[in-house]
Amino acid sequence: NDDLLKLAENILLVTRIDSGTLALNHEEVSAREVIEGALADERELIADHNVRIAVELSDNTLQIMGDQIYVRETLGLLLNNAVERSDHTSPIVRVGATQKSGEVHLTIQDNGPMIPAEELSHIFEHYWRASGPGKSEGSGFPLYIAHELVRLMKGRIWFSSVDGATSATVALPMQ
């Protein structure tokens, strides 16, 4: 079962993160390539949910510093979350990359239900899951993993949410 395999992979990754044994490369990475890779990794889920994807890059040559595998993994986790939480009647996920103050901001936005402000402060905690409409049935690992991977790459990650638009933004240093 793919879900069971993914859970086992997530548990292993959390164990390596929490024990400090996860080794990351700090290399120049193409924002466009990691976005395209993450979209390719999630194509089956995207198709199963009939989600339209809109990619908006401010510059096709944006470069970030990070680990190519784990930037792609982080974006995949966030894409998976956005696809699952999108409005089921007209699902759309926007993926973008922009340069801001020495960083590249990678943003994934869904059009699903708003995450209440009081829940946003818990979103990256171990085992935490959203409540209300569109609540998660998952393990609570993926957003914790995304947060920790970004932290290890010396970046920042946050969510913002209003009615009909929830965005996850990853800010990573430029080359």
CSV table of N, CA and C in Angstrom, one decimal:
chain,number,residue,atom,x,y,z
A,1,ASN,N,0.8,-1.2,0.0
A,1,ASN,CA,0.0,0.0,0.0
A,1,ASN,C,0.9,1.2,0.0
A,2,ASP,N,0.6,2.2,-0.9
A,2,ASP,CA,1.4,3.4,-1.1
A,2,ASP,C,1.4,4.3,0.2
A,3,ASP,N,0.2,4.4,0.8
A,3,ASP,CA,0.0,5.2,2.0
A,3,ASP,C,0.9,4.7,3.2
A,4,LEU,N,0.9,3.4,3.3
A,4,LEU,CA,1.7,2.8,4.4
A,4,LEU,C,3.2,3.0,4.1
A,5,LEU,N,3.6,2.8,2.9
A,5,LEU,CA,5.0,3.1,2.5
A,5,LEU,C,5.4,4.5,2.8
A,6,LYS,N,4.6,5.5,2.4
A,6,LYS,CA,4.8,6.9,2.6
A,6,LYS,C,4.9,7.2,4.1
A,7,LEU,N,4.0,6.6,4.9
A,7,LEU,CA,4.1,6.8,6.4
A,7,LEU,C,5.4,6.3,6.9
A,8,ALA,N,5.9,5.1,6.5
A,8,ALA,CA,7.1,4.5,6.9
A,8,ALA,C,8.3,5.5,6.5
A,9,GLU,N,8.3,6.0,5.3
A,9,GLU,CA,9.3,6.9,4.9
A,9,GLU,C,9.3,8.2,5.7
A,10,ASN,N,8.1,8.7,6.0
A,10,ASN,CA,8.0,9.9,6.9
A,10,ASN,C,8.5,9.6,8.3
A,11,ILE,N,8.2,8.5,8.9
A,11,ILE,CA,8.7,8.2,10.2
A,11,ILE,C,10.2,8.1,10.2
A,12,LEU,N,10.8,7.5,9.2
A,12,LEU,CA,12.3,7.4,9.0
A,12,LEU,C,12.9,8.7,8.9
A,13,LEU,N,12.3,9.6,8.1
A,13,LEU,CA,12.8,11.0,7.9
A,13,LEU,C,12.7,11.8,9.2
A,14,VAL,N,11.6,11.7,9.9
A,14,VAL,CA,11.5,12.4,11.2
A,14,VAL,C,12.5,11.9,12.2
A,15,THR,N,12.7,10.6,12.2
A,15,THR,CA,13.8,10.0,13.1
A,15,THR,C,15.1,10.6,12.8
A,16,ARG,N,15.5,10.7,11.5
A,16,ARG,CA,16.8,11.2,11.1
A,16,ARG,C,16.9,12.7,11.4
A,17,ILE,N,15.8,13.5,11.2
A,17,ILE,CA,15.8,14.9,11.5
A,17,ILE,C,16.0,15.1,13.0
A,18,ASP,N,15.1,14.4,13.8
A,18,ASP,CA,15.1,14.6,15.3
A,18,ASP,C,16.4,14.1,15.9
A,19,SER,N,17.1,13.1,15.3
A,19,SER,CA,18.4,12.6,15.9
A,19,SER,C,19.6,13.4,15.4
A,20,GLY,N,19.3,14.3,14.5
A,20,GLY,CA,20.4,15.1,13.9
A,20,GLY,C,21.3,14.4,13.0
A,21,THR,N,20.9,13.3,12.4
A,21,THR,CA,21.7,12.5,11.5
A,21,THR,C,21.4,12.7,10.0
A,22,LEU,N,20.4,13.6,9.7
A,22,LEU,CA,20.1,13.9,8.3
A,22,LEU,C,21.2,14.8,7.7
A,23,ALA,N,21.8,14.3,6.7
A,23,ALA,CA,22.9,15.1,6.0
A,23,ALA,C,22.2,15.8,4.8
A,24,LEU,N,22.4,17.1,4.7
A,24,LEU,CA,21.9,17.9,3.6
A,24,LEU,C,23.1,18.6,2.9
A,25,ASN,N,22.9,18.7,1.6
A,25,ASN,CA,23.9,19.4,0.7
A,25,ASN,C,23.4,20.9,0.7
A,26,HIS,N,24.4,21.8,0.6
A,26,HIS,CA,24.1,23.2,0.4
A,26,HIS,C,24.7,23.5,-0.9
A,27,GLU,N,23.8,23.5,-1.9
A,27,GLU,CA,24.3,23.7,-3.3
A,27,GLU,C,23.3,24.7,-4.0
A,28,GLU,N,23.7,25.2,-5.2
A,28,GLU,CA,22.9,26.0,-6.0
A,28,GLU,C,21.8,25.1,-6.7
A,29,VAL,N,20.6,25.5,-6.5
A,29,VAL,CA,19.4,24.8,-7.0
A,29,VAL,C,18.5,25.7,-7.9
A,30,SER,N,18.1,25.2,-9.0
A,30,SER,CA,17.1,25.9,-9.8
A,30,SER,C,15.7,25.9,-9.2
A,31,ALA,N,15.1,27.0,-9.0
A,31,ALA,CA,13.8,27.0,-8.4
A,31,ALA,C,12.8,26.4,-9.4
A,32,ARG,N,13.0,26.7,-10.7
A,32,ARG,CA,12.1,26.1,-11.7
A,32,ARG,C,12.2,24.6,-11.7
A,33,GLU,N,13.4,24.0,-11.7
A,33,GLU,CA,13.6,22.6,-11.7
A,33,GLU,C,13.0,21.9,-10.5
A,34,VAL,N,13.1,22.4,-9.3
A,34,VAL,CA,12.6,21.8,-8.1
A,34,VAL,C,11.0,21.9,-8.1
A,35,ILE,N,10.5,23.0,-8.7
A,35,ILE,CA,9.0,23.1,-8.8
A,35,ILE,C,8.5,22.0,-9.8
A,36,GLU,N,9.2,22.0,-11.0
A,36,GLU,CA,8.8,21.0,-12.0
A,36,GLU,C,8.9,19.6,-11.4
A,37,GLY,N,10.0,19.3,-10.7
A,37,GLY,CA,10.1,18.0,-10.1
A,37,GLY,C,9.1,17.6,-9.1
A,38,ALA,N,8.8,18.5,-8.2
A,38,ALA,CA,7.7,18.3,-7.2
A,38,ALA,C,6.4,18.1,-7.9
A,39,LEU,N,6.1,18.9,-8.9
A,39,LEU,CA,4.8,18.7,-9.7
A,39,LEU,C,4.8,17.3,-10.3
A,40,ALA,N,5.9,16.9,-10.9
A,40,ALA,CA,6.0,15.5,-11.5
A,40,ALA,C,5.7,14.4,-10.4
A,41,ASP,N,6.3,14.6,-9.3
A,41,ASP,CA,6.2,13.6,-8.2
A,41,ASP,C,4.7,13.5,-7.7
A,42,GLU,N,4.0,14.6,-7.8
A,42,GLU,CA,2.6,14.6,-7.3
A,42,GLU,C,1.6,14.5,-8.4
A,43,ARG,N,2.0,14.2,-9.6
A,43,ARG,CA,1.1,14.3,-10.8
A,43,ARG,C,-0.1,13.3,-10.6
A,44,GLU,N,0.1,12.2,-10.0
A,44,GLU,CA,-1.0,11.2,-9.9
A,44,GLU,C,-2.1,11.8,-8.9
A,45,LEU,N,-1.6,12.3,-7.8
A,45,LEU,CA,-2.6,12.9,-6.9
A,45,LEU,C,-3.3,14.1,-7.5
A,46,ILE,N,-2.5,14.9,-8.2
A,46,ILE,CA,-3.1,16.1,-8.9
A,46,ILE,C,-4.2,15.6,-9.9
A,47,ALA,N,-3.9,14.6,-10.6
A,47,ALA,CA,-4.9,14.1,-11.6
A,47,ALA,C,-6.1,13.5,-10.9
A,48,ASP,N,-5.9,12.7,-9.9
A,48,ASP,CA,-6.9,12.1,-9.1
A,48,ASP,C,-7.9,13.1,-8.6
A,49,HIS,N,-7.4,14.3,-8.2
A,49,HIS,CA,-8.3,15.3,-7.6
A,49,HIS,C,-8.8,16.3,-8.7
A,50,ASN,N,-8.4,16.1,-9.9
A,50,ASN,CA,-8.7,17.0,-11.0
A,50,ASN,C,-8.4,18.5,-10.7
A,51,VAL,N,-7.2,18.7,-10.1
A,51,VAL,CA,-6.7,20.0,-9.7
A,51,VAL,C,-6.0,20.7,-10.9
A,52,ARG,N,-6.4,21.9,-11.1
A,52,ARG,CA,-5.7,22.7,-12.1
A,52,ARG,C,-4.5,23.3,-11.4
A,53,ILE,N,-3.4,23.3,-12.1
A,53,ILE,CA,-2.1,23.9,-11.5
A,53,ILE,C,-1.8,25.1,-12.3
A,54,ALA,N,-1.5,26.2,-11.6
A,54,ALA,CA,-1.0,27.4,-12.3
A,54,ALA,C,0.4,27.7,-11.7
A,55,VAL,N,1.4,27.7,-12.6
A,55,VAL,CA,2.8,28.0,-12.2
A,55,VAL,C,3.1,29.4,-12.6
A,56,GLU,N,3.6,30.2,-11.7
A,56,GLU,CA,4.0,31.6,-12.0
A,56,GLU,C,5.4,31.8,-11.4
A,57,LEU,N,6.3,31.9,-12.3
A,57,LEU,CA,7.7,32.2,-12.0
A,57,LEU,C,8.1,33.6,-12.4
A,58,SER,N,8.6,34.4,-11.4
A,58,SER,CA,8.9,35.8,-11.8
A,58,SER,C,10.2,35.8,-12.7
A,59,ASP,N,10.9,34.8,-12.7
A,59,ASP,CA,12.2,34.7,-13.5
A,59,ASP,C,12.5,33.2,-13.6
A,60,ASN,N,12.7,32.7,-14.8
A,60,ASN,CA,13.0,31.3,-15.0
A,60,ASN,C,14.4,30.9,-14.5
A,61,THR,N,15.2,31.9,-14.2
A,61,THR,CA,16.6,31.5,-13.8
A,61,THR,C,16.9,31.7,-12.3
A,62,LEU,N,15.8,31.8,-11.5
A,62,LEU,CA,16.0,32.0,-10.0
A,62,LEU,C,16.8,30.8,-9.4
A,63,GLN,N,17.8,31.1,-8.7
A,63,GLN,CA,18.6,30.1,-8.0
A,63,GLN,C,18.5,30.2,-6.5
A,64,ILE,N,18.4,29.1,-5.8
A,64,ILE,CA,18.4,29.1,-4.4
A,64,ILE,C,19.5,28.3,-3.8
A,65,MET,N,19.9,28.4,-2.6
A,65,MET,CA,20.9,27.6,-1.9
A,65,MET,C,20.1,26.6,-1.1
A,66,GLY,N,20.4,25.3,-1.2
A,66,GLY,CA,19.7,24.3,-0.5
A,66,GLY,C,20.1,22.9,-1.0
A,67,ASP,N,19.4,21.9,-0.5
A,67,ASP,CA,19.6,20.6,-1.0
A,67,ASP,C,18.5,20.2,-2.0
A,68,GLN,N,18.9,20.0,-3.2
A,68,GLN,CA,17.9,19.8,-4.3
A,68,GLN,C,16.9,18.7,-4.0
A,69,ILE,N,17.3,17.6,-3.4
A,69,ILE,CA,16.4,16.5,-3.1
A,69,ILE,C,15.4,17.0,-2.0
A,70,TYR,N,15.9,17.7,-1.0
A,70,TYR,CA,15.0,18.0,0.1
A,70,TYR,C,14.1,19.3,-0.2
A,71,VAL,N,14.6,20.2,-1.0
A,71,VAL,CA,13.7,21.3,-1.5
A,71,VAL,C,12.6,20.7,-2.3
A,72,ARG,N,12.9,19.7,-3.1
A,72,ARG,CA,11.8,19.1,-3.9
A,72,ARG,C,10.9,18.3,-3.0
A,73,GLU,N,11.4,17.6,-2.0
A,73,GLU,CA,10.6,16.9,-1.1
A,73,GLU,C,9.7,17.8,-0.3
A,74,THR,N,10.2,19.0,0.1
A,74,THR,CA,9.4,20.0,0.9
A,74,THR,C,8.3,20.5,0.0
A,75,LEU,N,8.6,20.8,-1.2
A,75,LEU,CA,7.5,21.3,-2.1
A,75,LEU,C,6.5,20.2,-2.4
A,76,GLY,N,7.0,19.0,-2.5
A,76,GLY,CA,6.0,17.9,-2.7
A,76,GLY,C,5.1,17.7,-1.5
A,77,LEU,N,5.6,17.8,-0.3
A,77,LEU,CA,4.8,17.8,0.9
A,77,LEU,C,3.7,18.9,0.9
A,78,LEU,N,4.2,20.1,0.6
A,78,LEU,CA,3.3,21.2,0.5
A,78,LEU,C,2.2,21.1,-0.6
A,79,LEU,N,2.7,20.6,-1.7
A,79,LEU,CA,1.7,20.4,-2.9
A,79,LEU,C,0.7,19.4,-2.5
A,80,ASN,N,1.1,18.3,-1.9
A,80,ASN,CA,0.2,17.3,-1.5
A,80,ASN,C,-0.9,17.9,-0.5
A,81,ASN,N,-0.4,18.6,0.4
A,81,ASN,CA,-1.3,19.3,1.4
A,81,ASN,C,-2.3,20.2,0.7
A,82,ALA,N,-1.8,21.0,-0.3
A,82,ALA,CA,-2.7,22.0,-1.0
A,82,ALA,C,-3.7,21.2,-1.9
A,83,VAL,N,-3.3,20.2,-2.5
A,83,VAL,CA,-4.2,19.4,-3.4
A,83,VAL,C,-5.3,18.8,-2.5
A,84,GLU,N,-4.9,18.2,-1.4
A,84,GLU,CA,-5.9,17.6,-0.5
A,84,GLU,C,-6.9,18.6,0.0
A,85,ARG,N,-6.5,19.8,0.3
A,85,ARG,CA,-7.3,20.9,0.9
A,85,ARG,C,-8.0,21.8,-0.1
A,86,SER,N,-7.8,21.6,-1.4
A,86,SER,CA,-8.4,22.5,-2.4
A,86,SER,C,-9.9,22.3,-2.4
A,87,ASP,N,-10.6,23.4,-2.9
A,87,ASP,CA,-12.0,23.3,-3.1
A,87,ASP,C,-12.4,22.2,-4.1
A,88,HIS,N,-13.2,21.3,-3.6
A,88,HIS,CA,-13.5,20.1,-4.5
A,88,HIS,C,-14.4,20.4,-5.7
A,89,THR,N,-15.0,21.5,-5.7
A,89,THR,CA,-15.9,21.9,-6.8
A,89,THR,C,-15.1,22.5,-8.0
A,90,SER,N,-14.1,23.2,-7.7
A,90,SER,CA,-13.3,23.9,-8.7
A,90,SER,C,-11.8,24.0,-8.2
A,91,PRO,N,-11.1,22.9,-8.0
A,91,PRO,CA,-9.8,22.9,-7.4
A,91,PRO,C,-8.7,23.5,-8.2
A,92,ILE,N,-8.0,24.4,-7.6
A,92,ILE,CA,-6.9,25.0,-8.3
A,92,ILE,C,-5.8,25.3,-7.2
A,93,VAL,N,-4.5,25.0,-7.7
A,93,VAL,CA,-3.4,25.2,-6.8
A,93,VAL,C,-2.4,26.1,-7.6
A,94,ARG,N,-2.0,27.2,-7.0
A,94,ARG,CA,-1.0,28.1,-7.6
A,94,ARG,C,0.4,27.8,-7.0
A,95,VAL,N,1.4,27.8,-7.9
A,95,VAL,CA,2.7,27.5,-7.4
A,95,VAL,C,3.6,28.7,-8.0
A,96,GLY,N,4.3,29.4,-7.2
A,96,GLY,CA,5.1,30.5,-7.7
A,96,GLY,C,6.4,30.6,-7.0
A,97,ALA,N,7.3,31.4,-7.7
A,97,ALA,CA,8.6,31.7,-7.1
A,97,ALA,C,8.9,33.1,-7.5
A,98,THR,N,9.3,33.9,-6.4
A,98,THR,CA,9.7,35.3,-6.6
A,98,THR,C,10.9,35.6,-5.8
A,99,GLN,N,11.7,36.6,-6.2
A,99,GLN,CA,12.9,37.0,-5.5
A,99,GLN,C,12.5,38.2,-4.6
A,100,LYS,N,12.9,38.1,-3.3
A,100,LYS,CA,12.6,39.1,-2.3
A,100,LYS,C,13.8,39.2,-1.3
A,101,SER,N,14.4,40.4,-1.3
A,101,SER,CA,15.5,40.7,-0.3
A,101,SER,C,16.5,39.6,-0.1
A,102,GLY,N,17.1,39.1,-1.1
A,102,GLY,CA,18.2,38.1,-1.0
A,102,GLY,C,17.6,36.7,-0.8
A,103,GLU,N,16.4,36.5,-0.9
A,103,GLU,CA,15.7,35.2,-0.8
A,103,GLU,C,14.9,34.9,-2.0
A,104,VAL,N,14.6,33.6,-2.2
A,104,VAL,CA,13.6,33.2,-3.2
A,104,VAL,C,12.4,32.7,-2.4
A,105,HIS,N,11.2,33.2,-2.6
A,105,HIS,CA,10.0,32.8,-2.0
A,105,HIS,C,9.3,31.8,-2.9
A,106,LEU,N,9.2,30.6,-2.5
A,106,LEU,CA,8.4,29.5,-3.2
A,106,LEU,C,7.1,29.4,-2.5
A,107,THR,N,6.0,29.7,-3.2
A,107,THR,CA,4.7,29.8,-2.6
A,107,THR,C,3.7,28.8,-3.3
A,108,ILE,N,3.0,28.1,-2.5
A,108,ILE,CA,2.0,27.1,-3.0
A,108,ILE,C,0.7,27.5,-2.3
A,109,GLN,N,-0.3,27.9,-3.1
A,109,GLN,CA,-1.6,28.4,-2.6
A,109,GLN,C,-2.7,27.5,-3.1
A,110,ASP,N,-3.6,27.1,-2.2
A,110,ASP,CA,-4.8,26.4,-2.6
A,110,ASP,C,-6.0,27.3,-2.4
A,111,ASN,N,-7.2,26.8,-2.9
A,111,ASN,CA,-8.4,27.6,-2.8
A,111,ASN,C,-9.4,26.9,-1.9
A,112,GLY,N,-8.9,26.1,-0.9
A,112,GLY,CA,-9.7,25.4,0.0
A,112,GLY,C,-10.2,26.3,1.2
A,113,PRO,N,-10.7,25.6,2.2
A,113,PRO,CA,-11.2,26.4,3.4
A,113,PRO,C,-10.1,27.1,4.1
A,114,MET,N,-10.4,28.1,4.8
A,114,MET,CA,-9.5,28.9,5.6
A,114,MET,C,-9.0,28.1,6.8
A,115,ILE,N,-7.8,28.2,7.2
A,115,ILE,CA,-7.3,27.7,8.4
A,115,ILE,C,-7.4,28.8,9.5
A,116,PRO,N,-8.1,28.6,10.5
A,116,PRO,CA,-8.3,29.6,11.5
A,116,PRO,C,-7.0,30.1,12.1
A,117,ALA,N,-6.9,31.4,12.4
A,117,ALA,CA,-5.6,32.0,12.8
A,117,ALA,C,-5.1,31.3,14.0
A,118,GLU,N,-5.9,30.9,15.0
A,118,GLU,CA,-5.4,30.2,16.2
A,118,GLU,C,-4.8,28.8,15.9
A,119,GLU,N,-5.1,28.3,14.7
A,119,GLU,CA,-4.5,27.0,14.4
A,119,GLU,C,-3.2,27.2,13.6
A,120,LEU,N,-3.0,28.3,13.0
A,120,LEU,CA,-1.8,28.5,12.2
A,120,LEU,C,-0.5,28.4,13.0
A,121,SER,N,-0.5,28.8,14.3
A,121,SER,CA,0.6,28.7,15.2
A,121,SER,C,1.0,27.2,15.5
A,122,HIS,N,0.1,26.3,15.2
A,122,HIS,CA,0.4,24.9,15.6
A,122,HIS,C,0.7,24.0,14.3
A,123,ILE,N,0.6,24.6,13.2
A,123,ILE,CA,0.6,23.9,11.9
A,123,ILE,C,1.8,23.0,11.7
A,124,PHE,N,3.0,23.4,12.3
A,124,PHE,CA,4.2,22.7,12.0
A,124,PHE,C,4.6,21.7,13.2
A,125,GLU,N,3.7,21.6,14.2
A,125,GLU,CA,3.9,20.7,15.3
A,125,GLU,C,3.8,19.2,14.9
A,126,HIS,N,4.6,18.4,15.6
A,126,HIS,CA,4.4,16.9,15.4
A,126,HIS,C,3.0,16.5,15.6
A,127,TYR,N,2.5,15.7,14.8
A,127,TYR,CA,1.1,15.1,14.9
A,127,TYR,C,-0.1,16.0,14.8
A,128,TRP,N,0.2,17.3,14.6
A,128,TRP,CA,-0.9,18.3,14.6
A,128,TRP,C,-1.7,18.1,13.3
A,129,ARG,N,-3.0,18.2,13.3
A,129,ARG,CA,-3.9,18.2,12.2
A,129,ARG,C,-4.9,19.3,12.3
A,130,ALA,N,-5.3,19.8,11.1
A,130,ALA,CA,-6.3,20.9,11.1
A,130,ALA,C,-7.7,20.3,11.5
A,131,SER,N,-8.5,21.2,12.0
A,131,SER,CA,-9.9,20.9,12.3
A,131,SER,C,-10.8,21.5,11.3
A,132,GLY,N,-12.1,21.3,11.5
A,132,GLY,CA,-13.1,22.0,10.6
A,132,GLY,C,-13.1,21.5,9.2
A,133,PRO,N,-13.7,22.2,8.3
A,133,PRO,CA,-13.9,21.7,6.9
A,133,PRO,C,-12.5,21.5,6.3
A,134,GLY,N,-12.4,20.4,5.5
A,134,GLY,CA,-11.1,20.1,4.9
A,134,GLY,C,-10.1,19.6,5.8
A,135,LYS,N,-10.5,19.2,7.0
A,135,LYS,CA,-9.5,18.7,8.0
A,135,LYS,C,-8.8,17.5,7.5
A,136,SER,N,-7.6,17.4,8.0
A,136,SER,CA,-6.7,16.3,7.6
A,136,SER,C,-7.0,15.0,8.3
A,137,GLU,N,-6.8,13.9,7.5
A,137,GLU,CA,-6.9,12.6,8.1
A,137,GLU,C,-5.5,12.0,8.2
A,138,GLY,N,-4.5,12.8,7.9
A,138,GLY,CA,-3.1,12.2,7.9
A,138,GLY,C,-2.5,12.1,9.2
A,139,SER,N,-1.2,11.9,9.2
A,139,SER,CA,-0.4,11.6,10.4
A,139,SER,C,0.1,12.8,11.1
A,140,GLY,N,0.0,14.0,10.4
A,140,GLY,CA,0.6,15.2,11.0
A,140,GLY,C,2.1,15.3,10.8
A,141,PHE,N,2.7,14.4,10.2
A,141,PHE,CA,4.2,14.4,9.9
A,141,PHE,C,4.6,15.4,8.8
A,142,PRO,N,3.8,15.4,7.6
A,142,PRO,CA,4.4,16.2,6.5
A,142,PRO,C,4.7,17.6,6.7
A,143,LEU,N,3.9,18.4,7.4
A,143,LEU,CA,4.2,19.8,7.6
A,143,LEU,C,5.3,20.0,8.6
A,144,TYR,N,5.4,19.1,9.6
A,144,TYR,CA,6.5,19.1,10.5
A,144,TYR,C,7.8,18.8,9.8
A,145,ILE,N,7.8,17.9,8.9
A,145,ILE,CA,9.0,17.5,8.1
A,145,ILE,C,9.4,18.7,7.2
A,146,ALA,N,8.4,19.3,6.5
A,146,ALA,CA,8.7,20.5,5.7
A,146,ALA,C,9.3,21.6,6.5
A,147,HIS,N,8.8,21.9,7.6
A,147,HIS,CA,9.3,22.9,8.5
A,147,HIS,C,10.8,22.6,8.9
A,148,GLU,N,11.0,21.4,9.3
A,148,GLU,CA,12.4,21.0,9.7
A,148,GLU,C,13.4,21.0,8.6
A,149,LEU,N,13.0,20.5,7.4
A,149,LEU,CA,13.9,20.6,6.2
A,149,LEU,C,14.2,22.0,5.9
A,150,VAL,N,13.3,22.9,5.9
A,150,VAL,CA,13.5,24.3,5.5
A,150,VAL,C,14.5,24.9,6.6
A,151,ARG,N,14.2,24.6,7.8
A,151,ARG,CA,15.1,25.1,8.9
A,151,ARG,C,16.5,24.7,8.7
A,152,LEU,N,16.7,23.4,8.4
A,152,LEU,CA,18.0,22.8,8.2
A,152,LEU,C,18.7,23.4,7.0
A,153,MET,N,17.9,24.0,6.0
A,153,MET,CA,18.5,24.6,4.9
A,153,MET,C,18.7,26.1,5.1
A,154,LYS,N,18.5,26.6,6.3
A,154,LYS,CA,18.7,28.0,6.7
A,154,LYS,C,17.6,28.9,6.1
A,155,GLY,N,16.4,28.3,5.9
A,155,GLY,CA,15.3,29.1,5.4
A,155,GLY,C,14.2,29.3,6.4
A,156,ARG,N,13.1,29.8,5.9
A,156,ARG,CA,11.9,30.1,6.7
A,156,ARG,C,10.7,29.5,6.0
A,157,ILE,N,9.7,29.2,6.7
A,157,ILE,CA,8.5,28.7,6.2
A,157,ILE,C,7.3,29.2,7.0
A,158,TRP,N,6.2,29.5,6.3
A,158,TRP,CA,5.0,30.0,7.1
A,158,TRP,C,3.8,29.8,6.2
A,159,PHE,N,2.6,29.8,6.9
A,159,PHE,CA,1.3,29.7,6.2
A,159,PHE,C,0.6,31.0,6.5
A,160,SER,N,-0.2,31.4,5.5
A,160,SER,CA,-1.2,32.4,5.7
A,160,SER,C,-2.5,31.9,5.1
A,161,SER,N,-3.6,32.4,5.7
A,161,SER,CA,-4.9,31.8,5.3
A,161,SER,C,-6.0,32.9,5.4
A,162,VAL,N,-6.8,33.0,4.3
A,162,VAL,CA,-8.0,33.8,4.3
A,162,VAL,C,-9.0,32.9,3.7
A,163,ASP,N,-10.3,33.3,3.7
A,163,ASP,CA,-11.3,32.5,3.1
A,163,ASP,C,-11.0,32.3,1.6
A,164,GLY,N,-10.9,31.0,1.2
A,164,GLY,CA,-10.7,30.7,-0.2
A,164,GLY,C,-9.3,30.7,-0.6
A,165,ALA,N,-8.3,31.0,0.3
A,165,ALA,CA,-6.9,31.0,-0.2
A,165,ALA,C,-6.0,30.7,1.0
A,166,THR,N,-5.3,29.6,1.0
A,166,THR,CA,-4.3,29.3,2.0
A,166,THR,C,-3.0,29.1,1.3
A,167,SER,N,-2.0,29.8,1.8
A,167,SER,CA,-0.7,29.8,1.1
A,167,SER,C,0.4,29.3,2.1
A,168,ALA,N,1.3,28.4,1.6
A,168,ALA,CA,2.5,28.0,2.2
A,168,ALA,C,3.6,28.7,1.5
A,169,THR,N,4.5,29.4,2.2
A,169,THR,CA,5.6,30.0,1.6
A,169,THR,C,6.9,29.5,2.2
A,170,VAL,N,7.8,29.1,1.4
A,170,VAL,CA,9.2,28.7,1.8
A,170,VAL,C,10.1,29.8,1.3
A,171,ALA,N,10.9,30.4,2.2
A,171,ALA,CA,11.9,31.4,1.8
A,171,ALA,C,13.3,30.8,2.0
A,172,LEU,N,14.0,30.7,0.9
A,172,LEU,CA,15.4,30.1,1.0
A,172,LEU,C,16.4,31.1,0.4
A,173,PRO,N,17.6,31.1,1.0
A,173,PRO,CA,18.6,32.1,0.5
A,173,PRO,C,18.9,31.9,-0.9
A,174,MET,N,19.2,33.0,-1.6
A,174,MET,CA,19.7,33.0,-3.0
A,174,MET,C,21.2,32.6,-3.0
A,175,GLN,N,21.7,32.2,-4.1
A,175,GLN,CA,23.1,31.8,-4.3
A,175,GLN,C,24.0,32.8,-3.7
